[in-house]
Structures are given as structure tokens and as C-alpha cells.
Amino acid sequence: MPFSKPHGRRDGGRPEAGGRPGHDGHPEPGGSPGHDGPRSAASPYRPGAASPPDGREDAGPGDRAAARCDDLHRRYGRGANAVHALRGVTIAFAPGTFTAVMGPSGSGKTTLLHCVAGMDRPTSGTVWWGRTEVSRLRERRLAELRRSEVGFVFQSFNLMPAMTVEQNVTLPGRLAGRPPERAAVREALRQVGLAGRERHRPGQLSGGQQQRVAIARALVARPEVVFADEPTGALDRRTGMEILSLLRAGVDGQGRTCVMVTHDPVAAGYADRVVVLADGVIVDDLDRPSAAVVSERLSRLGG
Amino acid sequence: MLRLAFGQIRTRPATFAGLATALFMAVTAITLFGSLIAASVVSPPAHGSQPGLVVIGGAFGEIAMLVALFVVVNTLGFAIRQQHRDLALLRTVAATPGQVRGLVRRQVLIVVSLVSPAGWAAGTLGAHRFLAALVARDLVPAGSRIPFTPVPAAAGSVLSLGLGTLAAVVAARPVCRITPAVALGESVGGDRRADPIRTPVGLLALAGGGVLCLAIARQPPDKAGQGALLATLVFLVAVALLGPLFTVAVVTVLGLPLRAVAPRSGRLADANLRGYAARLSSAVVPLALLTSLACVFLSLGDTVRDASRHLAGTELASVTSAADIWLRQVELIILVCFGGVSTVNTLAALTAARRREFALLTLVGATRRQLVSMLCAECLLITAVGTLTGTAVAGATVTSFSVTLPGSPLPSMDPGGYGRIAVGVAVLAALGILLTGLRATSGPATETVAGQRG
């Protein structure tokens, strides 16, 4: 099974934060050898450029980011009962990087992930995937784009209980009217170590195996970005590490971008960058911190 | 998609039982009244005072279709609520709202196909017996017969499918309106009060019912009777849409003094009542439907009879013939069948959805006896509120009918008949709540709490 070690990172591609709060310089995006996505070719980054040469689209800081958001606010409810989950978050995720989003409960981590993944609507602010602004898209168009651009892994797996492993993995493709080839499905399942389990149902699998099915489902369409919301939260440590290695392998091997919400400083150790949220704003943006540093920052927030 | 729709039905048949019954009755009713209309083509023409097959079939069919739409929306709504998690999950793997609606439409298609043969058989059988009874009461010409034609049966299935498709748009709205993340975050069905169009549409229905009542008052009595039924349905739509808002408003007003006297515990009680308000109003709607339809029918007959006693020898004598009262009773039986299905289905679905809540209460120390007595109390409360709401709606529409009669009598109703309605409603409510409650409170609580489904 293709599990890499937690710190077995690629040497090239030192990513840096794009558009962090109070940082008005233009970040140097991570050079990503091996990442040959269409966006990096189509949109060469130009420091200080107000707009790209053709002038068609916005080219702010982080234009080359796989995904980014600007001044994101999300409020639930109205009036006195309103909850401000996000209060102005600006962040960019460079292609081919692995970011961990951390913070105490209720800090807005999951809301940020949902908004950037197109699964929730910000109250204000914009979300971009590459050069497409998705926060204004209609629900139908957004869902269609999400199928090809974004994969999502949940803490509670969220597999369709009545479907087999194979049917679960092919579901997004079938919804798109382009069911993945059998060979692609078999390959995706082999990559997550579940070859030969095509006909099982989720109820017949362990938690770790179900999460691997969810990862195969997220990866089979070869999305640019994979979002994971506490993917190891319901798993024991060993199984959790296997899941993290799978996500890491996707970043190292296929140049994929991964954004993961986690509570666990050890899980965050698999990431290139750790962003800490508190009360709906980014309070820390750390480049390859040690687990000890992460724990210390989190405990300072009372998380 | 068709396979997905079929898979959902196969893995959770109980979810679709209410919908299947409602659609079966829709196919049956349309086949029955369609057959009567078809019979008019091959039967001798009606003479003199006979209303004729087209009039009877048309009037019955019209009301049956409207009530069927109401009940199909209701049962499909619960079928969707019970699949809420699966549908939300589909949205997170990037199914468009249109695809979710398409899935629901396919489920309706499958259910209609499954129940159609039985509905055709029951409808055809019912049409033969109904026609024989009509001939026996000299309401249609002797020698009337039902032709052998597939048209009424086909119309039964096609129109039922149409009703279901219409219902799918309404019923799928809660899961399609919100974003996938929010949909997944809500356990069942979510907060329907939050839908921005709910209150305006409810107010519109309320206003529409009021306008209908005014219009009825200017019609001749026979048209007014039919109009009163329509107005009753429109008012019930308003009750269904505004119910949660109304209940919350009442609870808020009641909660004010409570909070003033005991800030902390009063607030807790208030929160509980508010949480209960949405559920209470969903449970009340079918009971109000049943009560109001039954009351309108009985009261129309009683009011006319009273009026005719005072004005013997007027044209009303023909309206109040025994045959006419019999016709109204048949119509009542049909509508009570729809209302009964809606009631039992709604209450059973609401109670079954609380399995997890019951299990949690057991874990913190509630005995099964306590749970059952809690359900009994709720059952009484729901029956009382439902019966009162239904009576109020019926009162409004029958009053507007009664002013069309000569002498504008007050609406009247046989107390024995009203008592039977109330008892019938209470029995149906108890069936729905207590039988499901007994099942939902059995079994090991820890498993239920640990399981993903509530």
C-alpha cells in the first residue's frame, strides 16, 4: 500500500501563505514540480499586476491559488440569535500543498471548509477556484463544477448505506452523466487499499475502510482540490495515520491540493502549513510547524 | 437514477407506505369517477330532476382530486423527510437540486406503477357498485352501464402521476432550497419556518379562503355547498403553512409571563415549547383536515334540513331528498378515507422519527411507562388542538354557505354526529401515535442512540 511517511515530503514546492490577514505583500506561490494543471499554465503569476494581460478576469493576490476566499463572512440565523461563524477570512491555498485548518470548537473551521468547497454559501465575500468565482454561481452550475474540481471527505464518511462500494465511488460520476471507467474505479480502490471490495456495502466495512471508500469517491474524478473535514476524527490513531498518508500521497504523487480541518496536532504534522482559526478569524498561519508548536498555540486559545 | 430511486424504496419500504396508500386511493377514485363519466356516453340521457352521471362524477372527482393532492403532498413530504439524510448526502456529492427533484419524481413514478393495477381493480369494482346504488335511488336513468374501456384507468394513473409530480416540487423544496452543508447538518427535514415563501403563501391562502367564503355567499345553494368544500381545503392549506408561525406566536406570548416569573426555568420551558411547536403544528394539520371535512359535510346536510323544516314546500325539498343526503355521505366516506390515511401516516412518521429522543430519555432514566404516558398526553393535546382548528375552519365555510339558503339560518349540526367525528379523530390519532410509540420505545436504547439513524 502506498503509504508514505508523515514527513516524507517533496523537496520542491515550498508553499507560502497567500493573502493572510495583515500581510499585504504578494506571496510567492509554491512552485510545484509535477503539478501540470491547466491553471498554472494559463495564468502566470505577475507580482503587482492589477489584471492579467487580457484584462478579462480578476487577478488579485493568490490568483494562482487552487482555491481561495476573500473577506469571507458567514452568519447563521438572524437578529439576536445570529451566530457569526466567520468574520472576514481571507486565505489562499497554493496548488500542490497540504494545509491543516485548526482551532477550538466553534471557531469556524468547518464553516470555512464548507464555504470554500462550495457546499455552503458565504453571507458576504467571495470564493474562487482557480480563476472562477464560485460564490455567485447558481446552485446547479456550482454542483456541476464541484463534481470535476473538488472532492470532499467527511468525518462521518457519509456513504450511501444502500449502495455497494463501487456504486458509492461511481455516484458523483453517474450524477454527472459520465460514469468513471471500471478500470479507473478499480485503480482508485486499489490506491486506497480496498481492491476486491467493490461489491461490499458500507455496513460490512470497518470505519477505516469506509473512510477509504470516501477518499476513493473523492479522488476518482481527479479533482484539483480535496477538502477533508476531520477525516480521522472517528478513527483510531493507526487507522487515522493511514488515512492521512493517503491524503499526503495525493499531494506528493499527483500534485493535488488538500485542505483538512483537524483537532489533532499529530494529524496536522502531515500538512505543509497550519492555519489556526479562533472566533471566525485567522489568528495564526504557520509554515511546517512541529506538533509541539501547534499544541502550544492551540492551548493558548483554550482549544 | 431510476435504479437509485428503486433502491431507496426497496431498502425502506415503510417510508413509502403512506404515499403508496394515498396514490392507490387517488388512482382508485379517479378510475371510479372516470368510469361514471364514461358510463354517461353509453347510457340513456338523464331526465327531469336527475343530476346525471357527468355532474355526479365530475363533482365527486373534482373534490377527490383536490383532497388527494393535499394528502399526496403530505405523505410525500414525510417520505422525503425520512430520506432527508440520504438526499442531503446526494447534494454533497454534487447532485443538483434538479437531480434530487428528478429522483423524487422517479420514486413517485415507481410507486404509481406499483399501486396502479390494484387501484384500477378497486376503482372499476367501486364504479359498478356505485352505479348500481345510483340507479336504485333513481339518481341516474335505469339501464345505465359502465362501458369496457381502458380510458378511466389510464386517466387514473396519469392524473395520479401528475398529482405526484406536482407534490414532488413542493415536498422536495426543504432539501433543495438550502446549501448541501446546511442540509447535511440538519437531522430531519430542518426548520421549515425558515422558508421565506412559506408565510406569504400561507397568508395568500388565508386571503383566498376568505374571498371564496364571500363568493360562496352569492351562489345558489347547490354550488355553494361544493364551494364550501373548496374553501375548507384552501383554509387548511393556510393552516398547514402558517401553523408553525401561529403556534410559535402563541407560545411566545404565553412564555413572556413565564420568563418574568422564573427567568431560568421559564426560559427552558419556553425553549421546549418552541421546539415542540413545529412538531405540534405538523401533527395538527391532518386532524384538522379530517375534522373540518367531516364537519362541513354533516353540517351542510343538517343546516339544509333545518332550513327546510322552517320553510316547508319550497324548492329546498328537492335539495334535501334522502338520495341527496346519501350522495353526500358517500362523498364524505371517500374524503374520510383520504383524511384517515393522512392522519395515521403523519402521526406515525412524526412518532417514529423520535426513536432517538425516546432512547435518550431512557438512557437518562425515563421508564417505558413514563414515555407511554407522555405520548398519551401529547395525543390528547394534539387531538384537542386539531379538532378545534378543524371545527373553526368548518364553521367559517358552512356559515358562508348557510347565508345562501332562504332565511339565512345559522349553521347547525347534530351533536351526536359531531361526537362521532371527535371520537373517530381521537381513535385515529391514538392509532398513529400510540402504536408507533410502543414500537419506537422498544428495543435497546444504547443501540438506537449509537446508530446513525434516529
CSV table of C-alpha atoms in Angstrom, one decimal, chain B residues 53-420:
chain,number,residue,atom,x,y,z
B,53,LEU,CA,-73.7,10.9,-14.3
B,54,VAL,CA,-71.4,13.7,-15.6
B,55,VAL,CA,-72.5,16.0,-12.8
B,56,ILE,CA,-72.0,13.4,-10.1
B,57,GLY,CA,-68.8,12.0,-11.4
B,58,GLY,CA,-67.4,15.5,-12.2
B,59,ALA,CA,-68.2,17.0,-8.8
B,60,PHE,CA,-67.0,14.0,-6.8
B,61,GLY,CA,-63.9,13.6,-9.0
B,62,GLU,CA,-63.0,17.3,-8.6
B,63,ILE,CA,-63.1,17.3,-4.8
B,64,ALA,CA,-61.4,13.9,-4.6
B,65,MET,CA,-58.5,15.2,-6.7
B,66,LEU,CA,-58.1,18.2,-4.6
B,67,VAL,CA,-58.1,16.3,-1.3
B,68,ALA,CA,-55.8,13.7,-3.0
B,69,LEU,CA,-53.3,16.4,-3.9
B,70,PHE,CA,-53.3,17.6,-0.3
B,71,VAL,CA,-52.8,14.1,1.0
B,72,VAL,CA,-50.1,13.2,-1.6
B,73,VAL,CA,-48.1,16.3,-0.8
B,74,ASN,CA,-48.4,15.5,2.9
B,75,THR,CA,-47.4,11.8,2.6
B,76,LEU,CA,-44.6,12.5,0.0
B,77,GLY,CA,-43.4,15.3,2.3
B,78,PHE,CA,-42.9,12.7,5.1
B,79,ALA,CA,-41.3,10.2,2.7
B,80,ILE,CA,-38.8,12.8,1.8
B,81,ARG,CA,-38.2,13.9,5.4
B,82,GLN,CA,-37.4,10.3,6.3
B,83,GLN,CA,-34.9,10.2,3.4
B,84,HIS,CA,-33.5,13.6,4.3
B,85,ARG,CA,-30.1,12.4,5.2
B,86,ASP,CA,-29.7,10.4,2.0
B,87,LEU,CA,-30.9,13.2,-0.2
B,88,ALA,CA,-28.6,15.7,1.7
B,89,LEU,CA,-25.8,13.3,1.1
B,90,LEU,CA,-26.5,13.2,-2.6
B,91,ARG,CA,-26.4,17.0,-2.6
B,92,THR,CA,-22.9,16.9,-1.0
B,93,VAL,CA,-21.6,14.6,-3.7
B,94,ALA,CA,-22.8,17.3,-6.2
B,95,ALA,CA,-26.3,16.2,-7.2
B,96,THR,CA,-28.0,19.4,-8.5
B,97,PRO,CA,-31.4,20.3,-6.9
B,98,GLY,CA,-33.0,19.4,-10.2
B,99,GLN,CA,-31.5,15.9,-9.9
B,100,VAL,CA,-32.8,15.5,-6.4
B,101,ARG,CA,-36.3,16.5,-7.6
B,102,GLY,CA,-35.9,14.1,-10.5
B,103,LEU,CA,-35.1,11.3,-8.1
B,104,VAL,CA,-38.2,12.1,-6.1
B,105,ARG,CA,-40.3,12.2,-9.3
B,106,ARG,CA,-39.0,8.8,-10.2
B,107,GLN,CA,-39.9,7.4,-6.8
B,108,VAL,CA,-43.4,8.7,-7.4
B,109,LEU,CA,-43.4,7.1,-10.8
B,110,ILE,CA,-42.4,3.7,-9.4
B,111,VAL,CA,-45.0,3.9,-6.6
B,112,VAL,CA,-47.8,4.9,-9.0
B,113,SER,CA,-46.8,1.9,-11.3
B,114,LEU,CA,-46.8,-0.4,-8.3
B,115,VAL,CA,-50.2,0.6,-7.0
B,116,SER,CA,-52.0,1.2,-10.3
B,117,PRO,CA,-53.3,-2.3,-11.1
B,118,ALA,CA,-54.8,-2.6,-7.6
B,119,GLY,CA,-56.3,0.9,-8.0
B,120,TRP,CA,-57.8,0.1,-11.4
B,121,ALA,CA,-59.4,-3.0,-10.0
B,122,ALA,CA,-60.8,-1.3,-6.9
B,123,GLY,CA,-61.9,1.7,-8.9
B,124,THR,CA,-63.7,-0.4,-11.5
B,125,LEU,CA,-65.4,-2.5,-8.9
B,126,GLY,CA,-66.4,0.6,-6.9
B,127,ALA,CA,-67.8,2.2,-10.1
B,128,HIS,CA,-70.1,-0.8,-10.7
B,129,ARG,CA,-71.4,-0.9,-7.2
B,130,PHE,CA,-71.8,2.9,-7.0
B,131,LEU,CA,-73.7,3.0,-10.3
B,132,ALA,CA,-76.0,0.2,-9.2
B,133,ALA,CA,-76.7,2.2,-6.0
B,134,LEU,CA,-77.3,5.4,-8.0
B,135,VAL,CA,-79.8,3.5,-10.3
B,136,ALA,CA,-81.5,2.0,-7.3
B,137,ARG,CA,-82.0,5.6,-5.9
B,138,ASP,CA,-83.2,6.9,-9.2
B,139,LEU,CA,-80.4,9.4,-9.4
B,140,VAL,CA,-79.4,8.2,-12.8
B,141,PRO,CA,-81.5,6.6,-15.6
B,142,ALA,CA,-82.3,2.9,-15.3
B,143,GLY,CA,-80.3,0.9,-17.8
B,144,SER,CA,-77.1,2.9,-17.2
B,145,ARG,CA,-74.0,0.8,-17.6
B,146,ILE,CA,-70.2,1.2,-17.5
B,147,PRO,CA,-68.6,0.6,-20.8
B,148,PHE,CA,-65.5,-1.6,-21.1
B,149,THR,CA,-62.7,1.0,-21.8
B,150,PRO,CA,-59.2,1.5,-20.5
B,151,VAL,CA,-59.6,5.3,-20.6
B,152,PRO,CA,-60.7,5.8,-17.0
B,153,ALA,CA,-57.9,3.5,-15.6
B,154,ALA,CA,-55.3,5.3,-17.8
B,155,ALA,CA,-56.6,8.6,-16.6
B,156,GLY,CA,-56.4,7.4,-13.0
B,157,SER,CA,-52.7,6.6,-13.4
B,158,VAL,CA,-51.7,9.6,-15.5
B,159,LEU,CA,-53.6,12.1,-13.3
B,160,SER,CA,-52.2,10.5,-10.1
B,161,LEU,CA,-48.7,10.7,-11.6
B,162,GLY,CA,-49.4,14.4,-12.3
B,163,LEU,CA,-50.5,15.0,-8.7
B,164,GLY,CA,-47.4,13.2,-7.5
B,165,THR,CA,-45.1,15.3,-9.8
B,166,LEU,CA,-46.8,18.5,-8.6
B,167,ALA,CA,-46.4,17.3,-5.0
B,168,ALA,CA,-42.7,16.5,-5.6
B,169,VAL,CA,-41.9,20.1,-6.4
B,170,VAL,CA,-43.4,21.2,-3.1
B,171,ALA,CA,-42.1,18.3,-1.0
B,172,ALA,CA,-38.5,18.4,-2.3
B,173,ARG,CA,-38.2,22.1,-1.6
B,174,PRO,CA,-36.9,21.8,2.0
B,175,VAL,CA,-33.9,19.7,0.9
B,176,CYS,CA,-33.3,21.6,-2.3
B,177,ARG,CA,-33.7,25.2,-1.1
B,178,ILE,CA,-30.7,25.1,1.3
B,179,THR,CA,-27.0,24.5,0.6
B,180,PRO,CA,-25.6,20.9,0.9
B,181,ALA,CA,-23.7,21.7,4.1
B,182,VAL,CA,-26.7,23.1,5.8
B,183,ALA,CA,-28.9,20.2,4.5
B,184,LEU,CA,-26.5,17.7,5.9
B,185,GLY,CA,-26.3,19.5,9.2
B,186,GLU,CA,-30.0,19.2,9.8
B,187,SER,CA,-31.1,15.8,11.1
B,188,VAL,CA,-34.6,15.6,9.7
B,189,GLY,CA,-36.3,17.9,7.4
B,190,GLY,CA,-34.9,21.0,9.0
B,191,ASP,CA,-36.5,24.2,10.1
B,192,ARG,CA,-39.4,24.7,7.8
B,193,ARG,CA,-40.3,28.0,9.4
B,194,ALA,CA,-37.2,29.5,7.8
B,195,ASP,CA,-38.5,29.2,4.3
B,196,PRO,CA,-39.0,32.8,3.2
B,197,ILE,CA,-42.0,32.0,0.9
B,198,ARG,CA,-43.9,30.0,3.5
B,199,THR,CA,-45.5,32.9,5.3
B,200,PRO,CA,-46.5,34.9,2.2
B,201,VAL,CA,-48.0,31.8,0.5
B,202,GLY,CA,-49.9,31.0,3.8
B,203,LEU,CA,-51.3,34.5,4.0
B,204,LEU,CA,-52.3,34.3,0.4
B,205,ALA,CA,-54.2,31.0,1.0
B,206,LEU,CA,-55.8,32.6,4.1
B,207,ALA,CA,-57.0,35.6,2.0
B,208,GLY,CA,-58.0,33.2,-0.8
B,209,GLY,CA,-60.2,31.2,1.6
B,210,GLY,CA,-61.8,34.5,2.8
B,211,VAL,CA,-62.5,35.6,-0.7
B,212,LEU,CA,-64.0,32.2,-1.5
B,213,CYS,CA,-66.3,32.4,1.5
B,214,LEU,CA,-67.6,35.8,0.4
B,215,ALA,CA,-68.1,34.5,-3.2
B,216,ILE,CA,-69.9,31.4,-1.9
B,217,ALA,CA,-72.5,33.6,-0.1
B,218,ARG,CA,-73.7,34.9,-3.5
B,219,GLN,CA,-74.1,31.5,-5.2
B,220,PRO,CA,-77.2,29.3,-5.4
B,221,PRO,CA,-77.2,26.7,-2.6
B,222,ASP,CA,-76.0,23.6,-4.6
B,223,LYS,CA,-73.0,25.5,-6.0
B,224,ALA,CA,-72.3,27.0,-2.6
B,225,GLY,CA,-72.1,23.5,-1.0
B,226,GLN,CA,-69.3,22.5,-3.4
B,227,GLY,CA,-67.7,25.9,-2.9
B,228,ALA,CA,-67.7,25.4,0.9
B,229,LEU,CA,-65.6,22.3,0.5
B,230,LEU,CA,-63.1,24.0,-1.7
B,231,ALA,CA,-62.8,26.9,0.8
B,232,THR,CA,-62.3,24.4,3.5
B,233,LEU,CA,-59.3,22.9,1.6
B,234,VAL,CA,-57.9,26.4,0.9
B,235,PHE,CA,-58.1,27.3,4.6
B,236,LEU,CA,-56.4,24.0,5.5
B,237,VAL,CA,-53.5,24.9,3.2
B,238,ALA,CA,-53.2,28.2,5.1
B,239,VAL,CA,-53.3,26.3,8.4
B,240,ALA,CA,-50.5,24.0,7.2
B,241,LEU,CA,-48.3,26.8,6.1
B,242,LEU,CA,-49.0,29.3,8.9
B,243,GLY,CA,-49.3,26.6,11.6
B,244,PRO,CA,-45.8,26.7,13.0
B,245,LEU,CA,-45.7,30.5,13.0
B,246,PHE,CA,-49.1,30.6,14.8
B,247,THR,CA,-48.1,28.1,17.4
B,248,VAL,CA,-44.8,29.8,18.0
B,249,ALA,CA,-46.6,33.1,18.4
B,250,VAL,CA,-48.9,31.6,20.9
B,251,VAL,CA,-46.0,30.0,22.8
B,252,THR,CA,-44.1,33.3,22.8
B,253,VAL,CA,-47.0,35.2,24.2
B,254,LEU,CA,-47.5,32.5,26.9
B,255,GLY,CA,-43.8,32.4,27.5
B,256,LEU,CA,-43.5,36.1,28.4
B,257,PRO,CA,-45.0,35.9,31.9
B,258,LEU,CA,-43.3,32.6,32.4
B,259,ARG,CA,-39.9,34.2,31.8
B,260,ALA,CA,-40.7,37.1,34.0
B,261,VAL,CA,-41.7,34.9,37.0
B,262,ALA,CA,-38.9,32.3,36.7
B,263,PRO,CA,-36.2,33.6,34.4
B,264,ARG,CA,-34.1,30.4,34.2
B,265,SER,CA,-36.6,27.5,34.3
B,266,GLY,CA,-39.2,29.6,32.4
B,267,ARG,CA,-36.7,30.0,29.6
B,268,LEU,CA,-36.1,26.3,29.5
B,269,ALA,CA,-39.8,25.5,29.3
B,270,ASP,CA,-40.2,28.2,26.7
B,271,ALA,CA,-37.5,26.6,24.6
B,272,ASN,CA,-39.0,23.2,24.9
B,273,LEU,CA,-42.4,24.5,23.9
B,274,ARG,CA,-41.0,26.3,20.9
B,275,GLY,CA,-39.2,23.2,19.8
B,276,TYR,CA,-42.4,21.4,20.2
B,277,ALA,CA,-44.4,24.0,18.3
B,278,ALA,CA,-43.2,23.0,14.8
B,279,ARG,CA,-44.0,19.3,15.5
B,280,LEU,CA,-47.3,20.1,17.1
B,281,SER,CA,-48.5,22.0,14.1
B,282,SER,CA,-47.4,19.3,11.6
B,283,ALA,CA,-49.4,16.8,13.6
B,284,VAL,CA,-52.5,19.1,13.9
B,285,VAL,CA,-52.9,19.6,10.1
B,286,PRO,CA,-54.3,16.2,9.1
B,287,LEU,CA,-56.5,16.0,12.2
B,288,ALA,CA,-57.9,19.4,11.3
B,289,LEU,CA,-58.4,18.2,7.7
B,290,LEU,CA,-60.3,15.2,8.8
B,291,THR,CA,-62.4,17.1,11.3
B,292,SER,CA,-63.3,20.0,9.0
B,293,LEU,CA,-64.2,17.9,6.0
B,294,ALA,CA,-66.4,15.7,8.1
B,295,CYS,CA,-68.0,18.7,9.9
B,296,VAL,CA,-68.6,20.5,6.6
B,297,PHE,CA,-70.4,17.5,5.2
B,298,LEU,CA,-72.6,16.8,8.2
B,299,SER,CA,-73.3,20.4,8.9
B,300,LEU,CA,-74.3,21.2,5.3
B,301,GLY,CA,-76.9,18.4,5.4
B,302,ASP,CA,-78.1,19.4,8.9
B,303,THR,CA,-78.3,23.1,8.1
B,304,VAL,CA,-80.3,22.5,4.9
B,305,ARG,CA,-82.7,20.1,6.8
B,306,ASP,CA,-83.2,22.7,9.5
B,307,ALA,CA,-83.9,25.4,6.9
B,308,SER,CA,-86.4,23.2,5.0
B,309,ARG,CA,-88.3,22.4,8.2
B,310,HIS,CA,-89.0,26.1,8.6
B,311,LEU,CA,-89.8,26.6,5.0
B,312,ALA,CA,-91.8,23.6,4.1
B,313,GLY,CA,-92.8,23.3,0.5
B,314,THR,CA,-90.2,25.4,-1.1
B,315,GLU,CA,-87.7,24.4,-3.7
B,316,LEU,CA,-85.5,23.1,-0.9
B,317,ALA,CA,-87.5,20.0,-0.7
B,318,SER,CA,-85.7,18.7,-3.8
B,319,VAL,CA,-82.3,19.6,-2.4
B,320,THR,CA,-82.8,17.7,0.8
B,321,SER,CA,-84.1,14.4,-0.7
B,322,ALA,CA,-82.9,11.3,1.0
B,323,ALA,CA,-81.0,10.4,-2.1
B,324,ASP,CA,-79.1,13.6,-2.0
B,325,ILE,CA,-78.1,13.1,1.6
B,326,TRP,CA,-76.9,9.6,0.7
B,327,LEU,CA,-74.8,11.1,-2.1
B,328,ARG,CA,-73.1,13.5,0.4
B,329,GLN,CA,-72.5,10.6,2.7
B,330,VAL,CA,-70.7,8.6,0.0
B,331,GLU,CA,-68.5,11.7,-0.7
B,332,LEU,CA,-67.8,12.0,3.0
B,333,ILE,CA,-66.7,8.4,3.2
B,334,ILE,CA,-64.3,8.9,0.3
B,335,LEU,CA,-62.8,12.1,1.8
B,336,VAL,CA,-62.6,10.5,5.3
B,337,CYS,CA,-60.5,7.7,3.8
B,338,PHE,CA,-58.0,10.2,2.4
B,339,GLY,CA,-58.0,12.2,5.7
B,340,GLY,CA,-57.6,9.0,7.7
B,341,VAL,CA,-54.5,7.9,5.7
B,342,SER,CA,-53.0,11.4,6.0
B,343,THR,CA,-53.6,11.4,9.8
B,344,VAL,CA,-52.2,7.9,10.6
B,345,ASN,CA,-49.3,8.4,8.2
B,346,THR,CA,-48.3,11.8,9.6
B,347,LEU,CA,-48.6,10.9,13.3
B,348,ALA,CA,-46.8,7.5,12.7
B,349,ALA,CA,-44.0,9.3,10.8
B,350,LEU,CA,-43.6,12.0,13.5
B,351,THR,CA,-43.5,9.5,16.3
B,352,ALA,CA,-41.2,7.0,14.6
B,353,ALA,CA,-38.8,9.9,13.9
B,354,ARG,CA,-38.4,10.4,17.6
B,355,ARG,CA,-37.0,7.0,18.3
B,356,ARG,CA,-33.6,8.5,19.2
B,357,GLU,CA,-35.2,11.0,21.5
B,358,PHE,CA,-37.1,8.2,23.3
B,359,ALA,CA,-33.9,6.2,23.6
B,360,LEU,CA,-32.0,9.2,25.0
B,361,LEU,CA,-34.8,9.7,27.6
B,362,THR,CA,-34.5,6.1,28.5
B,363,LEU,CA,-30.7,6.4,29.0
B,364,VAL,CA,-31.2,9.3,31.4
B,365,GLY,CA,-33.6,7.3,33.4
B,366,ALA,CA,-37.1,7.5,32.0
B,367,THR,CA,-39.2,4.3,32.3
B,368,ARG,CA,-41.2,3.0,29.4
B,369,ARG,CA,-44.3,3.6,31.3
B,370,GLN,CA,-43.4,7.3,31.6
B,371,LEU,CA,-42.7,7.5,27.9
B,372,VAL,CA,-46.0,6.0,27.1
B,373,SER,CA,-47.9,8.3,29.4
B,374,MET,CA,-46.1,11.3,27.9
B,375,LEU,CA,-47.2,10.1,24.5
B,376,CYS,CA,-50.8,9.8,25.8
B,377,ALA,CA,-50.7,13.3,27.0
B,378,GLU,CA,-49.4,14.5,23.6
B,379,CYS,CA,-52.0,12.5,21.8
B,380,LEU,CA,-54.8,14.3,23.8
B,381,LEU,CA,-53.3,17.7,23.3
B,382,ILE,CA,-52.9,17.1,19.5
B,383,THR,CA,-56.4,15.8,19.2
B,384,ALA,CA,-57.9,18.7,21.1
B,385,VAL,CA,-56.0,21.3,19.0
B,386,GLY,CA,-56.7,19.5,15.7
B,387,THR,CA,-60.4,19.1,16.4
B,388,LEU,CA,-60.8,22.8,17.5
B,389,THR,CA,-58.9,24.0,14.4
B,390,GLY,CA,-61.0,21.8,12.1
B,391,THR,CA,-64.2,23.0,13.7
B,392,ALA,CA,-63.3,26.6,13.4
B,393,VAL,CA,-62.5,26.2,9.6
B,394,ALA,CA,-65.7,24.3,9.1
B,395,GLY,CA,-67.7,26.9,11.0
B,396,ALA,CA,-66.4,29.7,8.7
B,397,THR,CA,-67.2,27.9,5.5
B,398,VAL,CA,-70.6,26.5,6.5
B,399,THR,CA,-71.6,29.9,7.7
B,400,SER,CA,-70.9,31.4,4.3
B,401,PHE,CA,-73.0,28.5,2.8
B,402,SER,CA,-75.9,29.0,5.2
B,403,VAL,CA,-76.5,32.6,4.2
B,404,THR,CA,-77.3,31.4,0.6
B,405,LEU,CA,-80.3,29.5,2.0
B,406,PRO,CA,-83.6,31.2,2.2
B,407,GLY,CA,-83.9,32.8,5.6
B,408,SER,CA,-80.2,32.6,6.2
B,409,PRO,CA,-80.3,30.2,9.1
B,410,LEU,CA,-77.5,29.7,11.5
B,411,PRO,CA,-75.3,26.7,10.7
B,412,SER,CA,-76.4,23.7,12.7
B,413,MET,CA,-75.1,20.3,13.4
B,414,ASP,CA,-76.3,17.2,15.1
B,415,PRO,CA,-74.4,16.9,18.4
B,416,GLY,CA,-74.3,13.1,18.1
B,417,GLY,CA,-72.7,13.4,14.6
B,418,TYR,CA,-70.1,15.8,16.0
B,419,GLY,CA,-69.4,13.5,18.8
B,420,ARG,CA,-68.8,10.6,16.4
